[in-house]
Amino acid sequence: MKTRFTLLVAMIMISGSSVMAQGLLGKIVSGAAKVSETANGANGAATSVGGALGTAEQAVGAVNQLKGLFGGKKKKEAEAAAAAIATAAANAIAAVPVLPAGMKITTVTVTGIDYATLKKFNESIQACGSVTETKMKFNSTSSTIDVTHKESTDNLLKLMSETSKDIFTDKNIEGIEDGKIALKLK
């Protein structure tokens, strides 16, 4: 009788541990999803970075709790999950651009442009008063210039029109929206 009672108590404790482990595993998956969402939402960079750090800390804490519930092989799996979550959190944090207050990034996409003209266009964008930095990427089909600036995207386009009259006109504008300008030269 005593043995049966002991076995019954042991089975209840083991099944309770499994339920706890499943709950913690759910927290890990939820934490990984939050890290992914944080990486996708680059707006509000400071908030996103703080959220990613908090989520990563929660996920690592949950994995550490899982380590205590399992032994041997399961513990190694939990450690691997913790490493994967930590890597995802680090990648999410690295992907979020941190800009000084009042600064914006607009991506200017240009199709039908050669490298020499793109370099000249990049220099004319840098001459705009509100521009603090540009990053140029050339491709024979579609090139981009990421412009860090203080003005709105509309005002940036106006400034670019003034400094780049010999490169494009209004008829070359394919699209404009907040943070994006598309130009087609040929």
mmCIF file of N, CA, C and O in Angstrom, residues 6-47:
data_model
loop_
_atom_site.group_PDB
_atom_site.id
_atom_site.type_symbol
_atom_site.label_atom_id
_atom_site.label_comp_id
_atom_site.label_asym_id
_atom_site.label_seq_id
_atom_site.Cartn_x
_atom_site.Cartn_y
_atom_site.Cartn_z
ATOM 1 N N THR A 6 3.295 5.935 -2.800
ATOM 2 C CA THR A 6 4.512 6.622 -3.217
ATOM 3 C C THR A 6 4.567 6.743 -4.742
ATOM 4 O O THR A 6 4.917 7.794 -5.283
ATOM 5 N N LEU A 7 4.226 5.666 -5.443
ATOM 6 C CA LEU A 7 4.213 5.709 -6.915
ATOM 7 C C LEU A 7 3.172 6.709 -7.422
ATOM 8 O O LEU A 7 3.419 7.449 -8.379
ATOM 9 N N LEU A 8 2.004 6.738 -6.774
ATOM 10 C CA LEU A 8 0.962 7.671 -7.174
ATOM 11 C C LEU A 8 1.426 9.116 -6.994
ATOM 12 O O LEU A 8 1.263 9.957 -7.893
ATOM 13 N N VAL A 9 2.045 9.427 -5.880
ATOM 14 C CA VAL A 9 2.562 10.772 -5.635
ATOM 15 C C VAL A 9 3.647 11.113 -6.650
ATOM 16 O O VAL A 9 3.695 12.223 -7.199
ATOM 17 N N ALA A 10 4.532 10.167 -6.936
ATOM 18 C CA ALA A 10 5.604 10.401 -7.910
ATOM 19 C C ALA A 10 5.024 10.683 -9.295
ATOM 20 O O ALA A 10 5.501 11.577 -10.005
ATOM 21 N N MET A 11 3.998 9.932 -9.687
ATOM 22 C CA MET A 11 3.390 10.141 -11.010
ATOM 23 C C MET A 11 2.721 11.512 -11.087
ATOM 24 O O MET A 11 2.791 12.192 -12.108
ATOM 25 N N ILE A 12 2.079 11.914 -10.013
ATOM 26 C CA ILE A 12 1.439 13.236 -9.997
ATOM 27 C C ILE A 12 2.493 14.322 -10.131
ATOM 28 O O ILE A 12 2.319 15.288 -10.885
ATOM 29 N N MET A 13 3.616 14.189 -9.443
ATOM 30 C CA MET A 13 4.681 15.195 -9.519
ATOM 31 C C MET A 13 5.295 15.237 -10.912
ATOM 32 O O MET A 13 5.574 16.306 -11.437
ATOM 33 N N ILE A 14 5.508 14.077 -11.521
ATOM 34 C CA ILE A 14 6.094 14.030 -12.874
ATOM 35 C C ILE A 14 5.139 14.671 -13.876
ATOM 36 O O ILE A 14 5.552 15.462 -14.724
ATOM 37 N N SER A 15 3.838 14.332 -13.791
ATOM 38 C CA SER A 15 2.896 14.933 -14.739
ATOM 39 C C SER A 15 2.779 16.439 -14.502
ATOM 40 O O SER A 15 2.630 17.207 -15.436
ATOM 41 N N GLY A 16 2.875 16.884 -13.266
ATOM 42 C CA GLY A 16 2.878 18.319 -12.971
ATOM 43 C C GLY A 16 4.084 19.000 -13.578
ATOM 44 O O GLY A 16 4.002 20.106 -14.115
ATOM 45 N N SER A 17 5.242 18.346 -13.515
ATOM 46 C CA SER A 17 6.456 18.903 -14.126
ATOM 47 C C SER A 17 6.307 19.005 -15.628
ATOM 48 O O SER A 17 6.755 19.962 -16.243
ATOM 49 N N SER A 18 5.667 18.014 -16.252
ATOM 50 C CA SER A 18 5.463 18.059 -17.705
ATOM 51 C C SER A 18 4.578 19.236 -18.086
ATOM 52 O O SER A 18 4.840 19.930 -19.062
ATOM 53 N N VAL A 19 3.507 19.445 -17.315
ATOM 54 C CA VAL A 19 2.617 20.567 -17.609
ATOM 55 C C VAL A 19 3.370 21.876 -17.454
ATOM 56 O O VAL A 19 3.264 22.780 -18.289
ATOM 57 N N MET A 20 4.189 21.998 -16.394
ATOM 58 C CA MET A 20 4.981 23.213 -16.204
ATOM 59 C C MET A 20 5.957 23.399 -17.361
ATOM 60 O O MET A 20 6.137 24.500 -17.853
ATOM 61 N N ALA A 21 6.594 22.312 -17.797
ATOM 62 C CA ALA A 21 7.557 22.395 -18.887
ATOM 63 C C ALA A 21 6.869 22.849 -20.170
ATOM 64 O O ALA A 21 7.399 23.661 -20.924
ATOM 65 N N GLN A 22 5.663 22.307 -20.428
ATOM 66 C CA GLN A 22 4.938 22.714 -21.626
ATOM 67 C C GLN A 22 4.580 24.189 -21.563
ATOM 68 O O GLN A 22 4.656 24.905 -22.546
ATOM 69 N N GLY A 23 4.194 24.673 -20.385
ATOM 70 C CA GLY A 23 3.880 26.091 -20.222
ATOM 71 C C GLY A 23 5.099 26.956 -20.464
ATOM 72 O O GLY A 23 5.035 27.996 -21.113
ATOM 73 N N LEU A 24 6.249 26.531 -19.945
ATOM 74 C CA LEU A 24 7.480 27.293 -20.147
ATOM 75 C C LEU A 24 7.907 27.258 -21.601
ATOM 76 O O LEU A 24 8.393 28.251 -22.143
ATOM 77 N N LEU A 25 7.721 26.094 -22.262
ATOM 78 C CA LEU A 25 8.060 26.002 -23.673
ATOM 79 C C LEU A 25 7.186 26.955 -24.489
ATOM 80 O O LEU A 25 7.650 27.597 -25.425
ATOM 81 N N GLY A 26 5.911 27.088 -24.084
ATOM 82 C CA GLY A 26 5.027 28.048 -24.744
ATOM 83 C C GLY A 26 5.530 29.472 -24.575
ATOM 84 O O GLY A 26 5.472 30.285 -25.489
ATOM 85 N N LYS A 27 6.062 29.779 -23.390
ATOM 86 C CA LYS A 27 6.635 31.108 -23.163
ATOM 87 C C LYS A 27 7.842 31.344 -24.057
ATOM 88 O O LYS A 27 8.049 32.451 -24.552
ATOM 89 N N ILE A 28 8.643 30.312 -24.265
ATOM 90 C CA ILE A 28 9.823 30.446 -25.129
ATOM 91 C C ILE A 28 9.390 30.749 -26.563
ATOM 92 O O ILE A 28 9.912 31.650 -27.207
ATOM 93 N N VAL A 29 8.425 29.998 -27.058
ATOM 94 C CA VAL A 29 7.933 30.225 -28.427
ATOM 95 C C VAL A 29 7.344 31.626 -28.537
ATOM 96 O O VAL A 29 7.599 32.349 -29.498
ATOM 97 N N SER A 30 6.570 32.028 -27.541
ATOM 98 C CA SER A 30 5.998 33.373 -27.532
ATOM 99 C C SER A 30 7.100 34.430 -27.509
ATOM 100 O O SER A 30 7.034 35.429 -28.212
ATOM 101 N N GLY A 31 8.136 34.179 -26.711
ATOM 102 C CA GLY A 31 9.263 35.116 -26.641
ATOM 103 C C GLY A 31 9.968 35.233 -27.976
ATOM 104 O O GLY A 31 10.328 36.322 -28.413
ATOM 105 N N ALA A 32 10.169 34.105 -28.658
ATOM 106 C CA ALA A 32 10.812 34.134 -29.970
ATOM 107 C C ALA A 32 9.961 34.910 -30.975
ATOM 108 O O ALA A 32 10.483 35.661 -31.796
ATOM 109 N N ALA A 33 8.642 34.751 -30.897
ATOM 110 C CA ALA A 33 7.749 35.493 -31.797
ATOM 111 C C ALA A 33 7.836 36.986 -31.522
ATOM 112 O O ALA A 33 7.855 37.798 -32.445
ATOM 113 N N LYS A 34 7.916 37.347 -30.233
ATOM 114 C CA LYS A 34 8.032 38.767 -29.898
ATOM 115 C C LYS A 34 9.348 39.342 -30.398
ATOM 116 O O LYS A 34 9.392 40.480 -30.861
ATOM 117 N N VAL A 35 10.429 38.573 -30.319
ATOM 118 C CA VAL A 35 11.716 39.040 -30.838
ATOM 119 C C VAL A 35 11.619 39.258 -32.338
ATOM 120 O O VAL A 35 12.088 40.262 -32.867
ATOM 121 N N SER A 36 10.967 38.345 -33.038
ATOM 122 C CA SER A 36 10.800 38.485 -34.485
ATOM 123 C C SER A 36 9.967 39.719 -34.825
ATOM 124 O O SER A 36 10.298 40.467 -35.737
ATOM 125 N N GLU A 37 8.875 39.937 -34.068
ATOM 126 C CA GLU A 37 8.054 41.123 -34.294
ATOM 127 C C GLU A 37 8.857 42.389 -34.054
ATOM 128 O O GLU A 37 8.730 43.371 -34.779
ATOM 129 N N THR A 38 9.698 42.372 -33.045
ATOM 130 C CA THR A 38 10.525 43.535 -32.724
ATOM 131 C C THR A 38 11.474 43.833 -33.869
ATOM 132 O O THR A 38 11.693 44.986 -34.228
ATOM 133 N N ALA A 39 12.047 42.790 -34.465
ATOM 134 C CA ALA A 39 12.967 42.993 -35.583
ATOM 135 C C ALA A 39 12.246 43.580 -36.785
ATOM 136 O O ALA A 39 12.800 44.415 -37.501
ATOM 137 N N ASN A 40 11.017 43.155 -37.013
ATOM 138 C CA ASN A 40 10.258 43.658 -38.155
ATOM 139 C C ASN A 40 9.798 45.095 -37.962
ATOM 140 O O ASN A 40 9.581 45.814 -38.921
ATOM 141 N N GLY A 41 9.619 45.540 -36.750
ATOM 142 C CA GLY A 41 9.137 46.901 -36.498
ATOM 143 C C GLY A 41 10.278 47.838 -36.170
ATOM 144 O O GLY A 41 10.571 48.086 -35.019
ATOM 145 N N ALA A 42 10.965 48.343 -37.157
ATOM 146 C CA ALA A 42 12.122 49.211 -36.924
ATOM 147 C C ALA A 42 11.723 50.606 -36.466
ATOM 148 O O ALA A 42 12.551 51.341 -35.959
ATOM 149 N N ASN A 43 10.443 50.975 -36.599
ATOM 150 C CA ASN A 43 9.999 52.283 -36.116
ATOM 151 C C ASN A 43 9.990 52.280 -34.603
ATOM 152 O O ASN A 43 9.660 51.293 -33.973
ATOM 153 N N GLY A 44 10.329 53.389 -34.035
ATOM 154 C CA GLY A 44 10.425 53.480 -32.575
ATOM 155 C C GLY A 44 11.607 52.681 -32.087
ATOM 156 O O GLY A 44 11.469 51.779 -31.285
ATOM 157 N N ALA A 45 12.791 52.971 -32.598
ATOM 158 C CA ALA A 45 13.971 52.146 -32.379
ATOM 159 C C ALA A 45 14.299 51.934 -30.912
ATOM 160 O O ALA A 45 14.562 50.814 -30.496
ATOM 161 N N ALA A 46 14.253 52.952 -30.109
ATOM 162 C CA ALA A 46 14.610 52.792 -28.704
ATOM 163 C C ALA A 46 13.628 51.861 -27.998
ATOM 164 O O ALA A 46 14.029 50.991 -27.231
ATOM 165 N N THR A 47 12.351 52.006 -28.274
ATOM 166 C CA THR A 47 11.338 51.148 -27.669
ATOM 167 C C THR A 47 11.519 49.712 -28.130
ATOM 168 O O THR A 47 11.431 48.785 -27.335
#
